Amino acid sequence: DITILSANCATLLNRMGFSFAELNLESARLAGSDLRESIFHCTNLARTDLRYTNLSDSFLVDANLSYSKMNNV
């Protein structure tokens, strides 16, 4: 399933210290990702599926979360 693959890739990138700052991740399927302590400064997350994603201690200043699915984040 593409959602599981996307979530696993995002989790792995985050654990490697990758910065998601200023990226366009509009409509990405990241449900279930572990994105603790990630950097999303000025990132476009509009319409992104973030359900059940762990965003604890993440930096989301100026991130666009318009119309994103945020259940149980």
mmCIF file with all atom_site columns, N, CA and C in Angstrom:
data_model
loop_
_atom_site.group_PDB
_atom_site.id
_atom_site.type_symbol
_atom_site.label_atom_id
_atom_site.label_alt_id
_atom_site.label_comp_id
_atom_site.label_asym_id
_atom_site.label_entity_id
_atom_site.label_seq_id
_atom_site.pdbx_PDB_ins_code
_atom_site.Cartn_x
_atom_site.Cartn_y
_atom_site.Cartn_z
_atom_site.occupancy
_atom_site.B_iso_or_equiv
_atom_site.pdbx_formal_charge
_atom_site.auth_seq_id
_atom_site.auth_comp_id
_atom_site.auth_asym_id
_atom_site.auth_atom_id
_atom_site.pdbx_PDB_model_num
ATOM 1   N N  . ASP A 1 1  ? 0.849  -1.182 0.000  1.00 0.00 ? 1  ASP A N  1
ATOM 2   C CA . ASP A 1 1  ? 0.000  0.000  0.000  1.00 0.00 ? 1  ASP A CA 1
ATOM 3   C C  . ASP A 1 1  ? 0.896  1.247  0.000  1.00 0.00 ? 1  ASP A C  1
ATOM 4   N N  . ILE A 1 2  ? 0.587  2.201  -0.832 1.00 0.00 ? 2  ILE A N  1
ATOM 5   C CA . ILE A 1 2  ? 1.410  3.402  -0.992 1.00 0.00 ? 2  ILE A CA 1
ATOM 6   C C  . ILE A 1 2  ? 1.462  4.237  0.280  1.00 0.00 ? 2  ILE A C  1
ATOM 7   N N  . THR A 1 3  ? 0.387  4.229  1.078  1.00 0.00 ? 3  THR A N  1
ATOM 8   C CA . THR A 1 3  ? 0.382  5.006  2.320  1.00 0.00 ? 3  THR A CA 1
ATOM 9   C C  . THR A 1 3  ? 1.404  4.448  3.306  1.00 0.00 ? 3  THR A C  1
ATOM 10  N N  . ILE A 1 4  ? 1.467  3.144  3.434  1.00 0.00 ? 4  ILE A N  1
ATOM 11  C CA . ILE A 1 4  ? 2.437  2.522  4.341  1.00 0.00 ? 4  ILE A CA 1
ATOM 12  C C  . ILE A 1 4  ? 3.859  2.788  3.864  1.00 0.00 ? 4  ILE A C  1
ATOM 13  N N  . LEU A 1 5  ? 4.093  2.660  2.576  1.00 0.00 ? 5  LEU A N  1
ATOM 14  C CA . LEU A 1 5  ? 5.414  2.920  2.015  1.00 0.00 ? 5  LEU A CA 1
ATOM 15  C C  . LEU A 1 5  ? 5.826  4.376  2.243  1.00 0.00 ? 5  LEU A C  1
ATOM 16  N N  . SER A 1 6  ? 4.922  5.295  1.987  1.00 0.00 ? 6  SER A N  1
ATOM 17  C CA . SER A 1 6  ? 5.208  6.723  2.180  1.00 0.00 ? 6  SER A CA 1
ATOM 18  C C  . SER A 1 6  ? 5.505  7.034  3.642  1.00 0.00 ? 6  SER A C  1
ATOM 19  N N  . ALA A 1 7  ? 4.706  6.479  4.538  1.00 0.00 ? 7  ALA A N  1
ATOM 20  C CA . ALA A 1 7  ? 4.908  6.699  5.967  1.00 0.00 ? 7  ALA A CA 1
ATOM 21  C C  . ALA A 1 7  ? 6.242  6.141  6.430  1.00 0.00 ? 7  ALA A C  1
ATOM 22  N N  . ASN A 1 8  ? 6.590  4.952  5.958  1.00 0.00 ? 8  ASN A N  1
ATOM 23  C CA . ASN A 1 8  ? 7.871  4.356  6.338  1.00 0.00 ? 8  ASN A CA 1
ATOM 24  C C  . ASN A 1 8  ? 9.054  5.166  5.808  1.00 0.00 ? 8  ASN A C  1
ATOM 25  N N  . CYS A 1 9  ? 8.947  5.661  4.593  1.00 0.00 ? 9  CYS A N  1
ATOM 26  C CA . CYS A 1 9  ? 10.017 6.494  4.017  1.00 0.00 ? 9  CYS A CA 1
ATOM 27  C C  . CYS A 1 9  ? 10.177 7.800  4.790  1.00 0.00 ? 9  CYS A C  1
ATOM 28  N N  . ALA A 1 10 ? 9.064  8.438  5.126  1.00 0.00 ? 10 ALA A N  1
ATOM 29  C CA . ALA A 1 10 ? 9.118  9.691  5.883  1.00 0.00 ? 10 ALA A CA 1
ATOM 30  C C  . ALA A 1 10 ? 9.717  9.454  7.265  1.00 0.00 ? 10 ALA A C  1
ATOM 31  N N  . THR A 1 11 ? 9.334  8.355  7.907  1.00 0.00 ? 11 THR A N  1
ATOM 32  C CA . THR A 1 11 ? 9.884  8.016  9.218  1.00 0.00 ? 11 THR A CA 1
ATOM 33  C C  . THR A 1 11 ? 11.380 7.796  9.131  1.00 0.00 ? 11 THR A C  1
ATOM 34  N N  . LEU A 1 12 ? 11.824 7.060  8.143  1.00 0.00 ? 12 LEU A N  1
ATOM 35  C CA . LEU A 1 12 ? 13.249 6.781  7.965  1.00 0.00 ? 12 LEU A CA 1
ATOM 36  C C  . LEU A 1 12 ? 14.033 8.068  7.692  1.00 0.00 ? 12 LEU A C  1
ATOM 37  N N  . LEU A 1 13 ? 13.528 8.898  6.789  1.00 0.00 ? 13 LEU A N  1
ATOM 38  C CA . LEU A 1 13 ? 14.197 10.174 6.502  1.00 0.00 ? 13 LEU A CA 1
ATOM 39  C C  . LEU A 1 13 ? 14.308 11.026 7.762  1.00 0.00 ? 13 LEU A C  1
ATOM 40  N N  . ASN A 1 14 ? 13.239 11.064 8.539  1.00 0.00 ? 14 ASN A N  1
ATOM 41  C CA . ASN A 1 14 ? 13.262 11.844 9.768  1.00 0.00 ? 14 ASN A CA 1
ATOM 42  C C  . ASN A 1 14 ? 14.297 11.303 10.749 1.00 0.00 ? 14 ASN A C  1
ATOM 43  N N  . ARG A 1 15 ? 14.367 10.015 10.922 1.00 0.00 ? 15 ARG A N  1
ATOM 44  C CA . ARG A 1 15 ? 15.342 9.403  11.826 1.00 0.00 ? 15 ARG A CA 1
ATOM 45  C C  . ARG A 1 15 ? 16.781 9.654  11.370 1.00 0.00 ? 15 ARG A C  1
ATOM 46  N N  . MET A 1 16 ? 16.964 9.868  10.081 1.00 0.00 ? 16 MET A N  1
ATOM 47  C CA . MET A 1 16 ? 18.293 10.174 9.540  1.00 0.00 ? 16 MET A CA 1
ATOM 48  C C  . MET A 1 16 ? 18.635 11.657 9.669  1.00 0.00 ? 16 MET A C  1
ATOM 49  N N  . GLY A 1 17 ? 17.692 12.455 10.196 1.00 0.00 ? 17 GLY A N  1
ATOM 50  C CA . GLY A 1 17 ? 17.939 13.876 10.401 1.00 0.00 ? 17 GLY A CA 1
ATOM 51  C C  . GLY A 1 17 ? 17.616 14.752 9.212  1.00 0.00 ? 17 GLY A C  1
ATOM 52  N N  . PHE A 1 18 ? 16.867 14.224 8.254  1.00 0.00 ? 18 PHE A N  1
ATOM 53  C CA . PHE A 1 18 ? 16.490 14.987 7.065  1.00 0.00 ? 18 PHE A CA 1
ATOM 54  C C  . PHE A 1 18 ? 15.567 16.138 7.452  1.00 0.00 ? 18 PHE A C  1
ATOM 55  N N  . SER A 1 19 ? 15.786 17.313 6.873  1.00 0.00 ? 19 SER A N  1
ATOM 56  C CA . SER A 1 19 ? 14.918 18.462 7.100  1.00 0.00 ? 19 SER A CA 1
ATOM 57  C C  . SER A 1 19 ? 13.869 18.532 5.997  1.00 0.00 ? 19 SER A C  1
ATOM 58  N N  . PHE A 1 20 ? 12.619 18.628 6.391  1.00 0.00 ? 20 PHE A N  1
ATOM 59  C CA . PHE A 1 20 ? 11.515 18.753 5.450  1.00 0.00 ? 20 PHE A CA 1
ATOM 60  C C  . PHE A 1 20 ? 11.190 20.229 5.176  1.00 0.00 ? 20 PHE A C  1
ATOM 61  N N  . ALA A 1 21 ? 12.031 21.132 5.665  1.00 0.00 ? 21 ALA A N  1
ATOM 62  C CA . ALA A 1 21 ? 11.795 22.572 5.546  1.00 0.00 ? 21 ALA A CA 1
ATOM 63  C C  . ALA A 1 21 ? 11.679 22.992 4.084  1.00 0.00 ? 21 ALA A C  1
ATOM 64  N N  . GLU A 1 22 ? 10.686 23.833 3.827  1.00 0.00 ? 22 GLU A N  1
ATOM 65  C CA . GLU A 1 22 ? 10.450 24.464 2.531  1.00 0.00 ? 22 GLU A CA 1
ATOM 66  C C  . GLU A 1 22 ? 10.133 23.498 1.392  1.00 0.00 ? 22 GLU A C  1
ATOM 67  N N  . LEU A 1 23 ? 9.752  22.262 1.724  1.00 0.00 ? 23 LEU A N  1
ATOM 68  C CA . LEU A 1 23 ? 9.363  21.303 0.682  1.00 0.00 ? 23 LEU A CA 1
ATOM 69  C C  . LEU A 1 23 ? 7.877  21.423 0.377  1.00 0.00 ? 23 LEU A C  1
ATOM 70  N N  . ASN A 1 24 ? 7.499  20.973 -0.807 1.00 0.00 ? 24 ASN A N  1
ATOM 71  C CA . ASN A 1 24 ? 6.094  20.905 -1.178 1.00 0.00 ? 24 ASN A CA 1
ATOM 72  C C  . ASN A 1 24 ? 5.645  19.452 -1.034 1.00 0.00 ? 24 ASN A C  1
ATOM 73  N N  . LEU A 1 25 ? 4.967  19.155 0.068  1.00 0.00 ? 25 LEU A N  1
ATOM 74  C CA . LEU A 1 25 ? 4.468  17.810 0.321  1.00 0.00 ? 25 LEU A CA 1
ATOM 75  C C  . LEU A 1 25 ? 2.951  17.757 0.220  1.00 0.00 ? 25 LEU A C  1
ATOM 76  N N  . GLU A 1 26 ? 2.397  18.660 -0.578 1.00 0.00 ? 26 GLU A N  1
ATOM 77  C CA . GLU A 1 26 ? 0.951  18.732 -0.724 1.00 0.00 ? 26 GLU A CA 1
ATOM 78  C C  . GLU A 1 26 ? 0.383  17.385 -1.157 1.00 0.00 ? 26 GLU A C  1
ATOM 79  N N  . SER A 1 27 ? -0.658 16.967 -0.463 1.00 0.00 ? 27 SER A N  1
ATOM 80  C CA . SER A 1 27 ? -1.400 15.727 -0.737 1.00 0.00 ? 27 SER A CA 1
ATOM 81  C C  . SER A 1 27 ? -0.594 14.459 -0.471 1.00 0.00 ? 27 SER A C  1
ATOM 82  N N  . ALA A 1 28 ? 0.504  14.568 0.268  1.00 0.00 ? 28 ALA A N  1
ATOM 83  C CA . ALA A 1 28 ? 1.296  13.381 0.605  1.00 0.00 ? 28 ALA A CA 1
ATOM 84  C C  . ALA A 1 28 ? 0.503  12.481 1.544  1.00 0.00 ? 28 ALA A C  1
ATOM 85  N N  . ARG A 1 29 ? 0.762  11.205 1.471  1.00 0.00 ? 29 ARG A N  1
ATOM 86  C CA . ARG A 1 29 ? 0.100  10.224 2.336  1.00 0.00 ? 29 ARG A CA 1
ATOM 87  C C  . ARG A 1 29 ? 1.096  9.779  3.401  1.00 0.00 ? 29 ARG A C  1
ATOM 88  N N  . LEU A 1 30 ? 1.035  10.429 4.545  1.00 0.00 ? 30 LEU A N  1
ATOM 89  C CA . LEU A 1 30 ? 2.002  10.166 5.603  1.00 0.00 ? 30 LEU A CA 1
ATOM 90  C C  . LEU A 1 30 ? 1.357  9.602  6.866  1.00 0.00 ? 30 LEU A C  1
ATOM 91  N N  . ALA A 1 31 ? 0.157  9.083  6.752  1.00 0.00 ? 31 ALA A N  1
ATOM 92  C CA . ALA A 1 31 ? -0.566 8.550  7.910  1.00 0.00 ? 31 ALA A CA 1
ATOM 93  C C  . ALA A 1 31 ? 0.266  7.493  8.628  1.00 0.00 ? 31 ALA A C  1
ATOM 94  N N  . GLY A 1 32 ? 0.361  7.648  9.957  1.00 0.00 ? 32 GLY A N  1
ATOM 95  C CA . GLY A 1 32 ? 1.081  6.676  10.769 1.00 0.00 ? 32 GLY A CA 1
ATOM 96  C C  . GLY A 1 32 ? 2.572  6.906  10.861 1.00 0.00 ? 32 GLY A C  1
ATOM 97  N N  . SER A 1 33 ? 3.073  7.981  10.297 1.00 0.00 ? 33 SER A N  1
ATOM 98  C CA . SER A 1 33 ? 4.512  8.258  10.340 1.00 0.00 ? 33 SER A CA 1
ATOM 99  C C  . SER A 1 33 ? 4.962  8.635  11.740 1.00 0.00 ? 33 SER A C  1
ATOM 100 N N  . ASP A 1 34 ? 6.216  8.369  12.027 1.00 0.00 ? 34 ASP A N  1
ATOM 101 C CA . ASP A 1 34 ? 6.834  8.839  13.262 1.00 0.00 ? 34 ASP A CA 1
ATOM 102 C C  . ASP A 1 34 ? 7.730  10.012 12.885 1.00 0.00 ? 34 ASP A C  1
ATOM 103 N N  . LEU A 1 35 ? 7.200  11.209 13.047 1.00 0.00 ? 35 LEU A N  1
ATOM 104 C CA . LEU A 1 35 ? 7.914  12.422 12.638 1.00 0.00 ? 35 LEU A CA 1
ATOM 105 C C  . LEU A 1 35 ? 8.273  13.281 13.848 1.00 0.00 ? 35 LEU A C  1
ATOM 106 N N  . ARG A 1 36 ? 8.558  12.624 14.973 1.00 0.00 ? 36 ARG A N  1
ATOM 107 C CA . ARG A 1 36 ? 8.968  13.349 16.174 1.00 0.00 ? 36 ARG A CA 1
ATOM 108 C C  . ARG A 1 36 ? 10.206 14.187 15.891 1.00 0.00 ? 36 ARG A C  1
ATOM 109 N N  . GLU A 1 37 ? 10.175 15.423 16.405 1.00 0.00 ? 37 GLU A N  1
ATOM 110 C CA . GLU A 1 37 ? 11.310 16.331 16.330 1.00 0.00 ? 37 GLU A CA 1
ATOM 111 C C  . GLU A 1 37 ? 11.714 16.678 14.890 1.00 0.00 ? 37 GLU A C  1
ATOM 112 N N  . SER A 1 38 ? 10.802 16.588 13.968 1.00 0.00 ? 38 SER A N  1
ATOM 113 C CA . SER A 1 38 ? 11.118 16.910 12.571 1.00 0.00 ? 38 SER A CA 1
ATOM 114 C C  . SER A 1 38 ? 10.977 18.410 12.320 1.00 0.00 ? 38 SER A C  1
ATOM 115 N N  . ILE A 1 39 ? 11.578 18.855 11.239 1.00 0.00 ? 39 ILE A N  1
ATOM 116 C CA . ILE A 1 39 ? 11.578 20.271 10.883 1.00 0.00 ? 39 ILE A CA 1
ATOM 117 C C  . ILE A 1 39 ? 10.722 20.460 9.635  1.00 0.00 ? 39 ILE A C  1
ATOM 118 N N  . PHE A 1 40 ? 9.622  21.214 9.804  1.00 0.00 ? 40 PHE A N  1
ATOM 119 C CA . PHE A 1 40 ? 8.694  21.510 8.712  1.00 0.00 ? 40 PHE A CA 1
ATOM 120 C C  . PHE A 1 40 ? 8.537  23.018 8.532  1.00 0.00 ? 40 PHE A C  1
ATOM 121 N N  . HIS A 1 41 ? 9.593  23.772 8.757  1.00 0.00 ? 41 HIS A N  1
ATOM 122 C CA . HIS A 1 41 ? 9.537  25.234 8.619  1.00 0.00 ? 41 HIS A CA 1
ATOM 123 C C  . HIS A 1 41 ? 9.198  25.599 7.177  1.00 0.00 ? 41 HIS A C  1
ATOM 124 N N  . CYS A 1 42 ? 8.114  26.345 6.997  1.00 0.00 ? 42 CYS A N  1
ATOM 125 C CA . CYS A 1 42 ? 7.665  26.809 5.664  1.00 0.00 ? 42 CYS A CA 1
ATOM 126 C C  . CYS A 1 42 ? 7.371  25.656 4.700  1.00 0.00 ? 42 CYS A C  1
ATOM 127 N N  . THR A 1 43 ? 6.952  24.518 5.209  1.00 0.00 ? 43 THR A N  1
ATOM 128 C CA . THR A 1 43 ? 6.651  23.363 4.374  1.00 0.00 ? 43 THR A CA 1
ATOM 129 C C  . THR A 1 43 ? 5.176  23.372 3.986  1.00 0.00 ? 43 THR A C  1
ATOM 130 N N  . ASN A 1 44 ? 4.885  23.016 2.734  1.00 0.00 ? 44 ASN A N  1
ATOM 131 C CA . ASN A 1 44 ? 3.509  22.919 2.269  1.00 0.00 ? 44 ASN A CA 1
ATOM 132 C C  . ASN A 1 44 ? 2.999  21.505 2.554  1.00 0.00 ? 44 ASN A C  1
ATOM 133 N N  . LEU A 1 45 ? 2.148  21.397 3.573  1.00 0.00 ? 45 LEU A N  1
ATOM 134 C CA . LEU A 1 45 ? 1.521  20.124 3.935  1.00 0.00 ? 45 LEU A CA 1
ATOM 135 C C  . LEU A 1 45 ? 0.018  20.157 3.671  1.00 0.00 ? 45 LEU A C  1
ATOM 136 N N  . ALA A 1 46 ? -0.409 21.055 2.802  1.00 0.00 ? 46 ALA A N  1
ATOM 137 C CA . ALA A 1 46 ? -1.837 21.175 2.486  1.00 0.00 ? 46 ALA A CA 1
ATOM 138 C C  . ALA A 1 46 ? -2.366 19.857 1.935  1.00 0.00 ? 46 ALA A C  1
ATOM 139 N N  . ARG A 1 47 ? -3.550 19.486 2.419  1.00 0.00 ? 47 ARG A N  1
ATOM 140 C CA . ARG A 1 47 ? -4.252 18.273 1.966  1.00 0.00 ? 47 ARG A CA 1
ATOM 141 C C  . ARG A 1 47 ? -3.468 16.977 2.240  1.00 0.00 ? 47 ARG A C  1
ATOM 142 N N  . THR A 1 48 ? -2.502 17.039 3.143  1.00 0.00 ? 48 THR A N  1
ATOM 143 C CA . THR A 1 48 ? -1.703 15.860 3.473  1.00 0.00 ? 48 THR A CA 1
ATOM 144 C C  . THR A 1 48 ? -2.432 14.996 4.492  1.00 0.00 ? 48 THR A C  1
ATOM 145 N N  . ASP A 1 49 ? -2.328 13.691 4.341  1.00 0.00 ? 49 ASP A N  1
ATOM 146 C CA . ASP A 1 49 ? -2.926 12.752 5.293  1.00 0.00 ? 49 ASP A CA 1
ATOM 147 C C  . ASP A 1 49 ? -1.920 12.514 6.416  1.00 0.00 ? 49 ASP A C  1
ATOM 148 N N  . LEU A 1 50 ? -2.180 13.117 7.575  1.00 0.00 ? 50 LEU A N  1
ATOM 149 C CA . LEU A 1 50 ? -1.299 12.996 8.732  1.00 0.00 ? 50 LEU A CA 1
ATOM 150 C C  . LEU A 1 50 ? -1.970 12.236 9.880  1.00 0.00 ? 50 LEU A C  1
ATOM 151 N N  . ARG A 1 51 ? -3.034 11.508 9.589  1.00 0.00 ? 51 ARG A N  1
ATOM 152 C CA . ARG A 1 51 ? -3.738 10.780 10.651 1.00 0.00 ? 51 ARG A CA 1
ATOM 153 C C  . ARG A 1 51 ? -2.788 9.812  11.348 1.00 0.00 ? 51 ARG A C  1
ATOM 154 N N  . TYR A 1 52 ? -2.893 9.770  12.685 1.00 0.00 ? 52 TYR A N  1
ATOM 155 C CA . TYR A 1 52 ? -2.101 8.872  13.527 1.00 0.00 ? 52 TYR A CA 1
ATOM 156 C C  . TYR A 1 52 ? -0.593 9.106  13.403 1.00 0.00 ? 52 TYR A C  1
ATOM 157 N N  . THR A 1 53 ? -0.197 10.297 12.986 1.00 0.00 ? 53 THR A N  1
ATOM 158 C CA . THR A 1 53 ? 1.219  10.641 12.866 1.00 0.00 ? 53 THR A CA 1
ATOM 159 C C  . THR A 1 53 ? 1.714  11.270 14.155 1.00 0.00 ? 53 THR A C  1
ATOM 160 N N  . ASN A 1 54 ? 2.915  10.907 14.573 1.00 0.00 ? 54 ASN A N  1
ATOM 161 C CA . ASN A 1 54 ? 3.509  11.483 15.774 1.00 0.00 ? 54 ASN A CA 1
ATOM 162 C C  . ASN A 1 54 ? 4.334  12.703 15.356 1.00 0.00 ? 54 ASN A C  1
ATOM 163 N N  . LEU A 1 55 ? 3.849  13.883 15.728 1.00 0.00 ? 55 LEU A N  1
ATOM 164 C CA . LEU A 1 55 ? 4.537  15.137 15.423 1.00 0.00 ? 55 LEU A CA 1
ATOM 165 C C  . LEU A 1 55 ? 5.060  15.812 16.694 1.00 0.00 ? 55 LEU A C  1
ATOM 166 N N  . SER A 1 56 ? 5.262  15.037 17.745 1.00 0.00 ? 56 SER A N  1
ATOM 167 C CA . SER A 1 56 ? 5.734  15.585 19.010 1.00 0.00 ? 56 SER A CA 1
ATOM 168 C C  . SER A 1 56 ? 7.043  16.343 18.821 1.00 0.00 ? 56 SER A C  1
ATOM 169 N N  . ASP A 1 57 ? 7.098  17.536 19.405 1.00 0.00 ? 57 ASP A N  1
ATOM 170 C CA . ASP A 1 57 ? 8.311  18.368 19.385 1.00 0.00 ? 57 ASP A CA 1
ATOM 171 C C  . ASP A 1 57 ? 8.782  18.727 17.975 1.00 0.00 ? 57 ASP A C  1
ATOM 172 N N  . SER A 1 58 ? 7.889  18.691 16.997 1.00 0.00 ? 58 SER A N  1
ATOM 173 C CA . SER A 1 58 ? 8.255  19.077 15.629 1.00 0.00 ? 58 SER A CA 1
ATOM 174 C C  . SER A 1 58 ? 8.170  20.587 15.463 1.00 0.00 ? 58 SER A C  1
ATOM 175 N N  . PHE A 1 59 ? 8.951  21.113 14.553 1.00 0.00 ? 59 PHE A N  1
ATOM 176 C CA . PHE A 1 59 ? 9.000  22.539 14.261 1.00 0.00 ? 59 PHE A CA 1
ATOM 177 C C  . PHE A 1 59 ? 8.120  22.797 13.045 1.00 0.00 ? 59 PHE A C  1
ATOM 178 N N  . LEU A 1 60 ? 6.945  23.409 13.280 1.00 0.00 ? 60 LEU A N  1
ATOM 179 C CA . LEU A 1 60 ? 5.949  23.603 12.227 1.00 0.00 ? 60 LEU A CA 1
ATOM 180 C C  . LEU A 1 60 ? 5.672  25.080 11.946 1.00 0.00 ? 60 LEU A C  1
ATOM 181 N N  . VAL A 1 61 ? 6.605  25.958 12.278 1.00 0.00 ? 61 VAL A N  1
ATOM 182 C CA . VAL A 1 61 ? 6.397  27.392 12.081 1.00 0.00 ? 61 VAL A CA 1
ATOM 183 C C  . VAL A 1 61 ? 6.234  27.695 10.592 1.00 0.00 ? 61 VAL A C  1
ATOM 184 N N  . ASP A 1 62 ? 5.159  28.406 10.264 1.00 0.00 ? 62 ASP A N  1
ATOM 185 C CA . ASP A 1 62 ? 4.829  28.811 8.893  1.00 0.00 ? 62 ASP A CA 1
ATOM 186 C C  . ASP A 1 62 ? 4.565  27.634 7.959  1.00 0.00 ? 62 ASP A C  1
ATOM 187 N N  . ALA A 1 63 ? 4.289  26.455 8.509  1.00 0.00 ? 63 ALA A N  1
ATOM 188 C CA . ALA A 1 63 ? 3.901  25.315 7.666  1.00 0.00 ? 63 ALA A CA 1
ATOM 189 C C  . ALA A 1 63 ? 2.438  25.475 7.276  1.00 0.00 ? 63 ALA A C  1
ATOM 190 N N  . ASN A 1 64 ? 2.101  25.086 6.056  1.00 0.00 ? 64 ASN A N  1
ATOM 191 C CA . ASN A 1 64 ? 0.729  25.145 5.560  1.00 0.00 ? 64 ASN A CA 1
ATOM 192 C C  . ASN A 1 64 ? 0.071  23.784 5.788  1.00 0.00 ? 64 ASN A C  1
ATOM 193 N N  . LEU A 1 65 ? -0.891 23.751 6.714  1.00 0.00 ? 65 LEU A N  1
ATOM 194 C CA . LEU A 1 65 ? -1.609 22.516 7.028  1.00 0.00 ? 65 LEU A CA 1
ATOM 195 C C  . LEU A 1 65 ? -3.070 22.584 6.580  1.00 0.00 ? 65 LEU A C  1
ATOM 196 N N  . SER A 1 66 ? -3.369 23.474 5.661  1.00 0.00 ? 66 SER A N  1
ATOM 197 C CA . SER A 1 66 ? -4.743 23.665 5.198  1.00 0.00 ? 66 SER A CA 1
ATOM 198 C C  . SER A 1 66 ? -5.332 22.371 4.645  1.00 0.00 ? 66 SER A C  1
ATOM 199 N N  . TYR A 1 67 ? -6.524 22.044 5.137  1.00 0.00 ? 67 TYR A N  1
ATOM 200 C CA . TYR A 1 67 ? -7.288 20.880 4.680  1.00 0.00 ? 67 TYR A CA 1
ATOM 201 C C  . TYR A 1 67 ? -6.584 19.543 4.901  1.00 0.00 ? 67 TYR A C  1
ATOM 202 N N  . SER A 1 68 ? -5.572 19.513 5.758  1.00 0.00 ? 68 SER A N  1
ATOM 203 C CA . SER A 1 68 ? -4.893 18.246 6.059  1.00 0.00 ? 68 SER A CA 1
ATOM 204 C C  . SER A 1 68 ? -5.746 17.406 6.983  1.00 0.00 ? 68 SER A C  1
ATOM 205 N N  . LYS A 1 69 ? -5.615 16.099 6.857  1.00 0.00 ? 69 LYS A N  1
ATOM 206 C CA . LYS A 1 69 ? -6.306 15.164 7.746  1.00 0.00 ? 69 LYS A CA 1
ATOM 207 C C  . LYS A 1 69 ? -5.440 15.019 8.998  1.00 0.00 ? 69 LYS A C  1
ATOM 208 N N  . MET A 1 70 ? -5.992 15.453 10.142 1.00 0.00 ? 70 MET A N  1
ATOM 209 C CA . MET A 1 70 ? -5.194 15.531 11.361 1.00 0.00 ? 70 MET A CA 1
ATOM 210 C C  . MET A 1 70 ? -5.790 14.707 12.514 1.00 0.00 ? 70 MET A C  1
ATOM 211 N N  . ASN A 1 71 ? -6.603 13.714 12.239 1.00 0.00 ? 71 ASN A N  1
ATOM 212 C CA . ASN A 1 71 ? -7.200 12.908 13.295 1.00 0.00 ? 71 ASN A CA 1
ATOM 213 C C  . ASN A 1 71 ? -6.113 12.163 14.065 1.00 0.00 ? 71 ASN A C  1
ATOM 214 N N  . ASN A 1 72 ? -6.203 12.199 15.389 1.00 0.00 ? 72 ASN A N  1
ATOM 215 C CA . ASN A 1 72 ? -5.298 11.454 16.277 1.00 0.00 ? 72 ASN A CA 1
ATOM 216 C C  . ASN A 1 72 ? -3.811 11.767 16.054 1.00 0.00 ? 72 ASN A C  1
ATOM 217 N N  . VAL A 1 73 ? -3.523 13.013 15.745 1.00 0.00 ? 73 VAL A N  1
ATOM 218 C CA . VAL A 1 73 ? -2.116 13.425 15.594 1.00 0.00 ? 73 VAL A CA 1
ATOM 219 C C  . VAL A 1 73 ? -1.579 13.740 16.954 1.00 0.00 ? 73 VAL A C  1
#
